[in-house]
XYZ file of C-alpha atoms in Angstrom:
757
model
C 11.193 27.615 -7.099
C 7.452 28.047 -6.695
C 6.411 24.708 -8.233
C 6.830 21.070 -7.217
C 5.216 17.681 -7.832
C 3.331 15.698 -5.230
C 2.657 12.363 -6.919
C 1.088 13.294 -10.239
C -0.122 16.676 -9.009
C 1.714 19.930 -9.767
C 1.803 22.232 -6.738
C 1.883 25.986 -7.439
C 2.749 27.904 -4.272
C 0.899 30.993 -5.410
C -2.343 28.996 -5.422
C -1.710 27.149 -2.140
C -3.551 28.278 0.979
C -1.499 29.083 4.054
C -3.373 26.272 5.840
C -1.812 23.710 3.449
C 1.816 24.810 3.851
C 2.554 22.675 6.917
C 1.322 19.546 5.121
C 3.570 20.334 2.150
C 6.486 20.982 4.499
C 6.083 17.554 6.085
C 5.716 15.880 2.684
C 9.031 17.437 1.722
C 10.654 16.023 4.860
C 9.393 12.562 3.835
C 10.759 13.003 0.266
C 7.223 13.036 -1.168
C 7.821 16.171 -3.224
C 9.903 16.346 -6.383
C 11.167 18.945 -8.839
C 8.950 19.481 -11.907
C 12.089 19.779 -14.099
C 14.620 17.189 -12.885
C 12.320 14.989 -10.766
C 14.794 15.078 -7.857
C 13.473 15.428 -4.276
C 12.662 18.938 -3.112
C 11.635 20.407 0.234
C 9.571 23.429 1.196
C 11.291 26.313 2.946
C 9.066 28.191 5.405
C 10.905 30.845 7.391
C 10.144 34.190 8.933
C 11.834 36.619 6.571
C 11.060 35.119 3.143
C 7.961 33.849 1.369
C 7.844 30.021 1.084
C 9.731 28.350 -1.769
C 10.820 24.884 -2.879
C 14.486 23.915 -2.931
C 16.423 20.768 -3.801
C 17.110 18.359 -0.954
C 20.689 18.093 -2.220
C 22.168 21.453 -1.128
C 24.858 21.307 -3.840
C 22.270 21.184 -6.589
C 21.281 24.586 -8.040
C 17.632 25.510 -8.417
C 16.115 24.411 -11.682
C 14.885 27.234 -13.879
C 11.126 27.135 -14.348
C 10.262 27.463 -18.076
C 6.946 29.208 -17.471
C 6.895 30.704 -13.987
C 3.341 30.914 -12.737
C 1.892 34.217 -11.724
C -0.841 34.809 -9.240
C -4.192 33.854 -10.789
C -6.317 36.753 -11.835
C -9.647 37.241 -10.165
C -12.457 36.921 -12.687
C -14.377 40.213 -12.796
C -18.052 40.187 -11.917
C -20.512 40.265 -14.821
C -23.413 42.726 -14.616
C -26.835 43.083 -16.226
C -29.433 45.864 -16.531
C -32.716 45.334 -14.700
C -35.402 47.981 -14.167
C -32.841 50.688 -14.750
C -30.352 49.265 -12.228
C -26.981 47.655 -12.962
C -26.773 44.512 -10.811
C -24.372 41.525 -10.763
C -25.412 38.405 -12.642
C -26.382 35.603 -10.298
C -24.291 32.429 -10.042
C -25.691 28.911 -9.935
C -26.068 27.448 -6.468
C -23.826 24.512 -7.472
C -20.899 26.806 -8.273
C -18.133 26.454 -5.673
C -15.732 29.191 -4.774
C -12.188 28.267 -3.790
C -10.868 30.544 -1.081
C -7.093 30.814 -0.958
C -5.792 32.071 2.370
C -2.619 33.939 1.441
C 0.653 33.503 3.278
C 1.164 36.812 5.050
C 4.673 38.226 4.889
C 6.353 39.354 8.072
C 6.863 43.039 8.745
C 9.064 45.110 10.991
C 7.630 47.374 13.667
C 8.077 50.958 12.515
C 7.385 54.357 14.006
C 10.020 54.271 16.734
C 11.862 57.519 17.478
C 15.354 57.771 15.933
C 18.358 56.596 17.914
C 20.331 59.472 19.398
C 23.948 58.497 19.810
C 24.466 60.047 23.233
C 26.070 57.515 25.566
C 25.274 57.961 29.244
C 27.630 60.179 31.209
C 30.071 58.121 33.259
C 30.945 59.563 36.642
C 33.593 57.179 37.909
C 36.336 59.863 38.033
C 34.486 62.137 40.488
C 35.420 60.076 43.532
C 38.596 58.066 44.321
C 36.584 54.970 45.264
C 34.643 55.006 41.994
C 37.864 55.597 40.103
C 39.236 52.380 41.602
C 36.060 50.607 40.597
C 36.408 51.898 37.038
C 39.916 50.454 36.839
C 38.277 47.072 37.435
C 35.768 47.796 34.638
C 32.956 48.678 37.033
C 31.537 52.005 35.898
C 28.374 53.871 36.836
C 26.233 56.396 35.058
C 24.827 59.473 36.805
C 21.550 57.769 37.781
C 23.316 54.698 39.133
C 25.744 56.864 41.113
C 22.867 58.739 42.746
C 21.236 55.436 43.739
C 24.526 54.243 45.232
C 25.210 57.395 47.272
C 21.657 57.976 48.580
C 22.125 56.081 51.840
C 19.983 57.694 54.537
C 16.190 57.555 54.556
C 13.839 55.590 52.301
C 14.770 55.467 48.615
C 12.945 53.807 45.746
C 15.283 52.837 42.910
C 13.144 52.323 39.807
C 15.383 49.976 37.861
C 14.061 49.566 34.339
C 14.817 46.500 32.236
C 18.536 46.051 31.573
C 19.508 49.042 33.727
C 22.163 47.280 35.818
C 20.301 46.948 39.112
C 22.569 44.174 40.438
C 25.581 46.407 39.907
C 23.812 49.249 41.734
C 22.877 47.038 44.689
C 26.343 45.554 45.104
C 28.264 48.813 44.593
C 25.886 50.547 47.016
C 26.560 47.866 49.637
C 30.320 48.095 49.108
C 30.164 51.893 49.275
C 28.282 51.736 52.581
C 30.945 49.454 54.069
C 34.150 50.987 52.705
C 33.384 54.699 52.336
C 30.551 55.286 54.813
C 32.066 52.767 57.305
C 28.662 51.341 58.186
C 28.666 48.240 60.382
C 28.077 45.245 58.062
C 26.008 43.518 60.773
C 23.482 46.350 60.598
C 22.769 45.737 56.885
C 20.092 43.360 55.597
C 20.358 42.567 51.881
C 17.305 40.644 50.672
C 17.070 38.822 47.336
C 14.415 36.601 45.807
C 16.571 33.606 44.941
C 19.549 31.918 46.570
C 21.289 32.181 43.185
C 20.967 36.004 43.245
C 22.268 36.162 46.818
C 25.315 34.080 45.901
C 25.993 36.172 42.791
C 25.876 39.390 44.837
C 28.260 37.988 47.431
C 30.722 36.976 44.704
C 30.537 40.421 43.118
C 31.054 42.154 46.466
C 34.200 40.156 47.186
C 35.689 41.296 43.845
C 35.336 45.013 44.716
C 38.178 47.144 46.209
C 38.735 46.791 49.983
C 36.168 44.014 50.260
C 36.997 40.617 51.765
C 35.092 37.362 52.342
C 35.125 37.955 56.106
C 33.612 41.442 55.694
C 30.965 40.258 53.213
C 30.009 37.320 55.436
C 28.996 39.721 58.213
C 26.193 41.194 56.087
C 22.858 39.478 56.705
C 22.024 38.529 53.138
C 19.822 35.936 51.492
C 16.248 35.267 50.484
C 13.274 36.340 52.589
C 12.763 32.745 53.675
C 16.369 32.075 54.657
C 16.724 35.285 56.686
C 13.466 35.111 58.606
C 13.692 31.365 59.173
C 16.995 31.960 60.960
C 15.221 34.354 63.333
C 12.563 31.749 64.092
C 14.960 28.872 64.621
C 17.143 31.023 66.896
C 14.262 31.859 69.234
C 12.133 28.721 68.965
C 14.469 25.898 67.868
C 12.224 23.081 69.079
C 9.201 24.365 67.137
C 11.024 25.037 63.873
C 13.202 21.934 63.527
C 13.976 21.068 59.900
C 12.549 17.585 60.411
C 9.100 19.172 60.803
C 9.237 20.964 57.423
C 6.767 19.885 54.722
C 9.268 20.261 51.927
C 7.582 18.652 48.922
C 4.306 19.461 47.191
C 3.302 15.796 47.121
C 3.404 15.759 50.939
C 1.101 18.765 51.131
C -1.246 17.426 48.445
C -1.509 14.140 50.346
C -2.829 16.086 53.371
C -5.324 17.975 51.185
C -6.514 14.777 49.481
C -7.162 13.167 52.834
C -9.307 16.179 53.788
C -10.935 16.256 50.363
C -12.470 12.833 50.890
C -14.835 14.429 53.398
C -16.197 16.580 50.535
C -16.058 13.610 48.133
C -13.641 15.490 45.878
C -12.414 13.205 43.095
C -8.639 12.869 43.396
C -8.270 12.530 39.627
C -10.459 15.496 38.826
C -10.028 18.075 41.574
C -7.012 20.356 41.013
C -5.268 19.858 44.345
C -2.097 21.508 43.040
C -4.074 24.660 42.276
C -5.802 24.480 45.660
C -2.385 24.393 47.297
C -1.415 27.490 45.302
C -4.610 29.256 46.408
C -3.893 28.454 50.064
C -0.366 29.821 49.645
C -1.756 32.999 48.101
C -4.076 33.532 51.072
C -1.311 32.919 53.591
C 1.194 35.203 51.868
C -1.499 37.876 51.773
C -1.951 37.413 55.568
C -5.474 36.153 55.002
C -6.137 33.438 57.572
C -8.985 30.868 57.361
C -11.392 32.989 59.412
C -10.732 35.973 57.117
C -11.583 34.224 53.825
C -14.844 35.125 52.138
C -15.150 32.636 49.244
C -16.396 33.980 45.917
C -17.455 30.654 44.361
C -17.681 26.902 44.916
C -14.020 26.481 44.052
C -12.935 28.860 46.795
C -15.375 27.217 49.225
C -13.635 23.897 48.620
C -10.228 25.538 48.990
C -11.266 27.185 52.255
C -12.392 23.835 53.657
C -9.027 22.314 52.679
C -7.178 25.372 54.080
C -8.792 24.885 57.511
C -8.068 21.161 57.501
C -4.484 21.724 56.312
C -3.737 24.238 59.068
C -5.389 21.990 61.687
C -3.286 19.020 60.565
C -0.053 21.011 60.852
C -0.977 22.242 64.294
C -1.754 18.709 65.488
C 1.474 17.248 64.057
C 3.776 20.267 64.689
C 4.506 20.455 60.954
C 5.115 23.652 58.980
C 5.730 24.661 55.360
C 7.772 27.339 53.584
C 4.964 29.909 53.772
C 4.892 29.469 57.554
C 8.494 30.678 57.770
C 7.387 34.190 56.808
C 3.911 34.219 58.314
C 5.267 32.629 61.488
C 8.050 35.195 61.810
C 5.607 38.073 61.275
C 3.255 36.736 63.981
C 6.216 36.046 66.296
C 7.661 39.564 66.016
C 4.237 41.205 66.399
C 3.579 39.196 69.563
C 7.047 39.836 71.059
C 7.498 43.635 70.977
C 10.652 43.527 73.123
C 12.384 41.223 70.606
C 11.058 43.288 67.702
C 12.697 46.376 69.219
C 16.023 44.550 69.473
C 15.902 43.638 65.783
C 14.882 47.186 64.849
C 17.945 48.465 66.700
C 20.173 45.767 65.212
C 19.238 46.301 61.564
C 19.617 49.917 60.448
C 19.735 49.534 56.653
C 17.621 47.400 54.331
C 18.314 46.718 50.675
C 15.541 44.791 48.932
C 16.004 43.431 45.407
C 13.103 42.771 42.962
C 10.792 44.920 45.070
C 7.988 44.591 42.512
C 7.781 40.872 43.338
C 7.194 41.117 47.095
C 3.914 40.022 48.610
C 1.953 41.292 51.612
C 3.777 39.367 54.356
C 7.216 40.254 52.942
C 6.257 43.921 52.684
C 4.904 43.978 56.240
C 8.069 42.329 57.596
C 10.284 44.994 56.010
C 8.004 47.780 57.277
C 8.053 46.234 60.760
C 11.834 45.958 61.032
C 12.574 49.326 59.413
C 10.049 51.278 61.506
C 12.784 52.977 63.556
C 15.249 54.097 60.836
C 13.176 54.013 57.600
C 16.465 53.295 55.792
C 14.914 51.116 53.125
C 16.410 50.950 49.651
C 13.788 49.263 47.464
C 15.083 48.288 44.014
C 12.507 47.216 41.454
C 10.439 48.035 38.403
C 6.662 48.283 38.524
C 6.618 47.609 34.768
C 7.918 44.118 35.524
C 5.395 43.178 38.239
C 4.018 39.889 36.850
C 3.473 37.624 39.863
C 0.007 38.503 41.133
C -0.774 34.779 41.371
C 1.853 34.663 44.132
C 0.483 37.736 45.877
C 2.821 40.388 44.467
C 1.330 43.731 43.501
C 2.791 46.853 41.819
C 0.981 48.920 44.471
C 3.905 48.319 46.845
C 6.031 50.418 44.474
C 3.270 52.836 43.459
C 2.411 53.557 47.124
C 5.988 53.540 48.418
C 6.017 57.261 49.161
C 2.755 56.947 51.099
C 4.095 54.166 53.322
C 7.563 55.710 53.568
C 6.941 59.487 53.666
C 9.735 61.686 52.389
C 11.210 58.926 50.252
C 13.427 59.769 47.302
C 12.906 58.204 43.872
C 15.880 57.446 41.635
C 15.052 56.264 38.112
C 17.539 54.051 36.268
C 16.498 54.630 32.665
C 19.591 53.577 30.707
C 19.166 50.129 29.147
C 22.502 48.362 28.660
C 21.001 45.119 27.329
C 18.776 45.654 24.315
C 19.163 47.555 21.069
C 17.397 50.863 20.509
C 14.684 49.367 18.286
C 13.738 46.793 20.923
C 13.790 49.286 23.804
C 11.765 51.856 21.841
C 9.170 49.207 20.895
C 8.900 48.034 24.515
C 8.503 51.653 25.684
C 5.576 52.171 23.320
C 3.917 48.973 24.572
C 4.156 49.692 28.284
C 3.193 53.374 28.073
C -0.404 52.278 27.446
C -0.676 51.086 31.062
C -2.490 53.626 33.214
C -1.182 52.566 36.634
C 2.604 52.888 36.478
C 5.458 55.173 37.497
C 6.383 57.402 34.574
C 9.728 56.524 32.986
C 11.142 56.024 29.516
C 14.007 53.609 28.976
C 16.823 54.608 26.638
C 19.091 52.140 24.847
C 22.854 52.495 25.012
C 23.409 50.939 21.594
C 21.672 50.383 18.284
C 23.375 47.120 17.343
C 20.253 45.176 16.546
C 17.303 44.901 14.209
C 13.776 46.297 14.359
C 11.283 43.974 16.073
C 9.531 41.666 13.600
C 5.877 40.644 13.510
C 5.282 37.402 11.602
C 1.964 35.794 10.709
C 1.853 31.970 10.623
C -1.424 30.304 9.722
C -1.587 28.326 12.976
C 0.442 26.863 15.853
C 2.034 24.186 13.640
C 3.309 26.648 11.056
C 4.406 29.014 13.842
C 6.697 26.302 15.215
C 8.082 25.432 11.777
C 8.883 29.051 10.939
C 10.697 29.601 14.246
C 12.783 26.417 14.030
C 13.698 27.217 10.411
C 14.813 30.719 11.417
C 16.929 29.383 14.283
C 18.524 26.772 11.997
C 19.408 29.502 9.508
C 21.009 31.672 12.181
C 22.977 28.758 13.649
C 24.269 27.873 10.153
C 25.637 31.427 9.992
C 27.518 31.140 13.292
C 24.983 31.686 16.096
C 24.984 29.402 19.134
C 21.884 27.514 20.327
C 22.138 29.276 23.694
C 21.552 32.614 21.942
C 17.841 31.779 21.500
C 14.792 31.745 23.751
C 11.219 30.865 22.824
C 8.786 32.414 25.290
C 5.111 31.680 25.847
C 2.295 32.729 28.165
C 1.370 29.234 29.393
C 2.919 25.773 29.086
C 0.105 24.553 26.815
C 1.298 26.935 24.105
C 4.656 25.150 23.856
C 3.240 21.884 22.454
C 3.923 22.490 18.747
C 7.330 24.135 19.192
C 8.419 21.317 21.523
C 7.394 18.730 18.932
C 9.195 20.546 16.127
C 12.405 20.904 18.134
C 12.176 17.293 19.282
C 12.215 16.189 15.626
C 15.206 18.423 14.826
C 18.845 17.988 15.787
C 18.896 21.208 17.781
C 19.729 21.069 21.513
C 17.001 22.603 23.665
C 15.964 22.686 27.316
C 12.642 23.063 29.129
C 11.712 23.766 32.727
C 11.961 20.991 35.302
C 8.305 21.271 36.262
C 6.977 21.331 32.683
C 4.680 18.383 31.990
C 3.700 17.070 28.600
C 0.755 18.770 26.937
C -0.798 15.314 26.503
C -0.836 14.702 30.268
C -3.203 17.576 31.019
C -6.384 16.381 32.771
C -8.893 17.071 29.992
C -6.603 15.814 27.238
C -5.585 12.683 29.122
C -9.269 11.793 29.503
C -10.010 12.094 25.774
C -6.951 10.066 24.833
C -8.105 7.343 27.241
C -11.121 6.639 24.978
C -8.764 6.244 22.023
C -6.494 3.931 24.003
C -9.409 1.794 25.154
C -10.675 1.513 21.575
C -7.295 0.163 20.445
C -6.659 -1.905 23.581
C -9.974 -3.211 24.997
C -8.167 -5.151 27.760
C -6.421 -2.035 29.133
C -7.709 -1.566 32.700
C -5.821 1.742 33.056
C -7.634 3.218 30.032
C -10.960 1.911 31.392
C -10.223 3.580 34.735
C -9.324 6.865 33.018
C -12.677 7.161 31.189
C -14.861 6.581 34.277
C -14.933 10.209 35.490
C -16.034 11.563 32.114
C -18.881 9.015 32.081
C -19.902 10.334 35.528
C -18.938 7.051 37.175
C -16.959 6.713 40.410
C -13.591 4.984 40.455
C -15.155 2.168 42.503
C -16.947 1.080 39.300
C -13.599 -0.224 38.008
C -13.902 -3.217 40.338
C -17.328 -4.006 38.889
C -15.916 -3.726 35.359
C -13.164 -6.182 36.249
C -15.716 -8.555 37.698
C -17.900 -8.331 34.571
C -14.957 -9.139 32.290
C -14.689 -12.440 34.147
C -18.392 -13.176 34.563
C -19.302 -12.272 30.969
C -15.991 -13.404 29.466
C -15.615 -10.047 27.714
C -13.224 -7.124 27.487
C -13.524 -3.806 29.334
C -15.403 -2.146 26.465
C -18.258 -4.666 26.502
C -18.226 -4.731 30.311
C -19.717 -1.210 30.397
C -23.031 -2.617 29.102
C -23.383 -4.731 32.261
C -22.688 -1.984 34.820
C -25.604 -1.297 37.174
C -25.834 2.242 38.579
C -29.443 2.296 39.737
C -30.286 5.002 37.190
C -32.186 3.737 34.157
C -31.138 6.622 31.887
C -27.447 6.142 32.725
C -27.649 2.366 32.250
C -29.252 2.811 28.796
C -26.413 5.151 27.875
C -23.803 2.649 29.094
C -25.356 -0.089 26.942
C -24.771 2.062 23.836
C -21.173 2.900 24.723
C -19.364 -0.286 23.573
C -20.244 0.155 19.900
C -19.257 3.836 20.003
C -15.900 3.177 21.669
C -15.045 0.303 19.293
C -15.728 2.479 16.235
C -13.143 5.069 17.298
C -10.087 3.058 16.216
C -11.122 3.099 12.527
C -11.678 6.858 12.369
C -9.276 9.677 11.663
C -8.063 11.214 14.951
C -9.996 14.422 14.294
C -13.303 12.581 13.706
C -12.599 10.358 16.727
C -12.235 13.412 18.944
C -15.554 14.769 17.659
C -17.261 11.481 18.533
C -15.715 11.428 22.013
C -16.682 15.047 22.577
C -20.271 14.873 21.369
C -21.520 11.289 21.152
C -19.760 10.014 24.266
C -20.648 13.139 26.270
C -17.160 14.482 26.915
C -18.291 18.020 26.092
C -20.980 17.811 28.776
C -18.447 16.480 31.279
C -16.038 19.371 30.614
C -18.849 21.916 31.042
C -19.940 20.426 34.363
C -16.378 20.201 35.586
C -16.116 23.937 34.978
C -13.056 26.142 34.952
C -12.023 25.362 38.500
C -9.058 27.271 39.883
C -8.956 29.504 36.802
C -7.147 26.814 34.824
C -7.059 26.820 31.047
C -10.619 26.242 29.862
C -11.287 22.574 29.194
C -12.873 23.413 25.847
C -9.639 25.198 24.881
C -7.656 22.066 25.692
C -9.914 20.090 23.366
C -9.367 22.563 20.534
C -5.604 22.423 21.120
C -5.770 18.635 20.912
C -7.667 18.790 17.613
C -4.953 20.988 16.095
C -2.329 18.452 17.171
C -4.366 15.459 15.934
C -5.130 16.920 12.517
C -1.672 15.983 11.187
C -2.166 12.233 11.630
C -4.061 9.758 9.419
C -4.989 7.150 12.066
C -5.737 6.948 15.776
C -2.897 4.458 16.191
C -0.315 6.762 14.589
C -1.520 9.684 16.669
C -1.262 7.732 19.936
C 2.227 6.561 18.960
C 3.154 10.217 18.529
C 1.547 11.129 21.868
C 3.472 8.430 23.748
C 6.699 9.449 22.033
C 6.197 13.098 23.016
C 5.381 12.216 26.644
C 8.611 10.215 26.791
C 10.516 13.015 25.051
C 9.488 15.535 27.721
C 11.058 13.349 30.399
C 14.136 12.726 28.271
C 14.676 16.420 27.526
C 14.309 17.269 31.229
C 16.946 14.657 32.063
C 19.304 15.900 29.345
C 18.762 19.582 30.183
C 21.296 19.525 33.015
C 23.980 18.345 30.595
C 23.396 21.055 27.984
C 25.564 24.135 28.414
C 24.549 25.653 25.085
C 20.902 25.071 24.173
C 17.747 26.824 22.986
C 15.587 27.788 25.959
C 11.861 26.982 25.993
C 10.242 28.755 28.912
C 7.260 30.713 30.125
C 7.547 34.487 30.195
C 7.286 34.380 33.990
C 10.366 32.163 34.231
C 12.342 34.281 31.780
C 12.382 37.411 33.949
C 15.922 38.442 34.810
C 17.403 36.536 31.846
C 18.602 37.787 28.465
C 19.218 36.325 24.999
C 20.500 37.502 21.632
C 17.228 36.469 19.924
C 13.778 36.050 21.453
C 10.638 34.575 19.870
C 7.287 35.304 21.555
C 4.516 32.854 20.711
C 0.884 33.655 19.975
C 0.572 37.408 20.527
C -3.184 37.301 19.941
C -6.147 38.236 22.113
C -7.035 35.268 24.287
C -3.434 34.190 24.584
C -1.498 37.366 25.340
C -3.561 38.946 26.865
C -4.971 35.764 28.355
C -8.695 34.995 28.214
C -9.081 35.432 31.962
C -7.641 38.947 31.839
C -10.058 39.825 29.028
C -12.958 38.424 31.052
C -11.923 40.583 34.020
C -11.617 43.624 31.762
C -15.172 43.095 30.495
C -16.285 43.157 34.143
C -14.547 46.494 34.670
C -11.291 45.225 36.222
C -8.248 46.811 34.587
C -5.535 45.243 36.775
C -5.269 41.800 35.135
C -5.087 43.305 31.628
C -2.313 45.688 32.682
C -0.366 42.754 34.139
C -0.679 40.955 30.801
C 0.811 44.012 29.087
C 3.657 43.933 31.604
C 4.186 40.285 30.656
C 4.653 41.232 27.004
C 7.003 44.029 28.094
C 9.094 41.585 30.135
C 9.225 39.150 27.218
C 10.276 41.834 24.733
C 13.035 43.197 26.970
C 14.722 39.781 27.262
C 16.025 40.289 23.701
C 19.376 41.920 23.012
C 19.411 42.138 19.215
C 16.488 40.278 17.625
C 12.857 40.224 18.718
C 10.245 38.181 16.858
C 6.567 38.337 17.801
C 4.265 35.694 16.343
C 0.726 36.707 15.388
C -1.053 33.520 14.203
C -4.020 33.925 11.868
C -5.820 31.081 13.636
C -5.545 29.757 17.177
C -7.091 26.505 18.349
C -8.748 26.157 14.959
C -10.485 29.539 15.085
C -9.765 32.935 13.581
C -7.413 34.860 15.861
C -7.081 38.604 16.305
C -3.725 40.327 16.850
C -3.043 41.239 20.460
C -4.419 44.639 21.392
C -0.997 45.300 22.924
C 0.466 45.532 19.407
C -1.580 48.657 18.623
C 1.413 50.907 19.170
């Protein structure tokens, strides 16, 4: 049905703008829409594959037949007149209004991929007795994988494309070295990036022919940190006691905050978590305090904190996780006799996820392998997405330079995704200029072409995705078959809210905070809270920074509430700062704050931003640490607030969502089968039947910061963003959906340049 009633108004879908669809959808959920024929409740269906339509809330009730189905209104042709021999359009009166209907854009499939050639990869398990035994256990290798397994001596770079079975290659190679080549297990170092990967590899190895737990346990395997920490604690046990480890971020931030007081850095405003990340990046890049050349005020502050942080650890004999690697590198370099012993002990190195290693990890492997050069590096430069942690695809691209005479084995058979998904991903990544040439090939075509869909905004995007998932689950899919991927946590706000109001089980990352707890957003909401609750000292404290007042002013506010017998709002008028201009501004604030509670949330945010000076505060605060721009946070908040009629109802929703984030994180550990909400970075290495990628528009994916760098002539950040989209796309086995919103943060959005295939 394309018609419904909302009160006394008849709604014709063909004359409804895309921007109004979310409102109609929510009215339907509240039973505020009815059928124009039978007057029974109807809802609005908004999915990915079909154009929107109304349907009866009672699923057993058939659709009523519209007597006069409406067609799309015709556009009235322009009228012309003759003037001086020219035919020109007749002018319209200036009072005439023109209604612009933004059409709902239908989704489309990505076309133009090469045809699927049904040529399964050649299996080679029968060429060797050992591989024949493996095949009897269901462990088979293709020709490329077999070459990677049997190339033992000398440096070898195994370019393992997405879904190419790299874990199988690594484990079979290790087993082959032990059982066929009879290599001493104690001379092998197998390095992974997570303890989970190390455990999985050990379990796989034990299941292979002629392997035993005692044999596997002799291999030195684990993460970089676990392996090199063992070396340190063996040689310097007193210095590297576990009791001295700074394990938690809050411990490290406490040290930085203590140092930050010397620079008068506001604890509520300065991004100490990002400063800690910057210090870690320097350390993992082997850049010590004396080597840092700060580029801006932010880095100057970080450098000051870096020096103080290192001095504190030295004075207290403390160390952190980064010190395990940096400390081991410095130790081995300063003890050449011990370095030689380790070089003679370890003859073979197998390094997983080589595209993710940073400077100190790379230098440690080069140091230990200097004598034999038997390094097997397994990775994919097309999946190098952790530059913020110090990783760089150059370690793969320059492998032959650092390890002369190295062999390159390309694993190009994709055993995960369907042909359409693999072919689409190939076309995306080929646009990158700095990469090793390879083309992945799918082993099956049991999937659908990738779909581009075009929601009006973030709200409709979330509704369309949840509707599509509900449809698929009703047809037999499991919640765990789905992943919703996004560039940054802020982009998950609408989809989180839509899932939270559904009955679908979903999980989020443990370190994901609520959108409404972000610094800039929290500050704006504080004005709303104070307007509704004038006695709230916490809200009064939270607005001080944005009024350019120090936290010490809170004590004066408390005193004034007693002396003047007033609430915190009126107390601002009595604050003395010693600056006449500021005091005049503070006298005007009470009336402005009180008026907020009677406004719509959207108007209230405008008042806070402009009249109360929040916009000026965000500008002065700047984009420290390359965080999301504060102005972007404000626009995101306006999109969220636009759905609510009053400030009170909006704040109720905000508090409910903040609580829901904590609840979902608590419940996540109990869900075995749930929809996954995660960043693209966290999704690497995982796979799902269906994947939805949010906001594939310029400014989001690629991110604004990458575009800014590109305008300055830096290509690297933009190419990493393209790799991010490639990683996201190759998580999908059968269904890939890419969202291209028409608007983002209330402004017209442009499809991601990465979709120009």
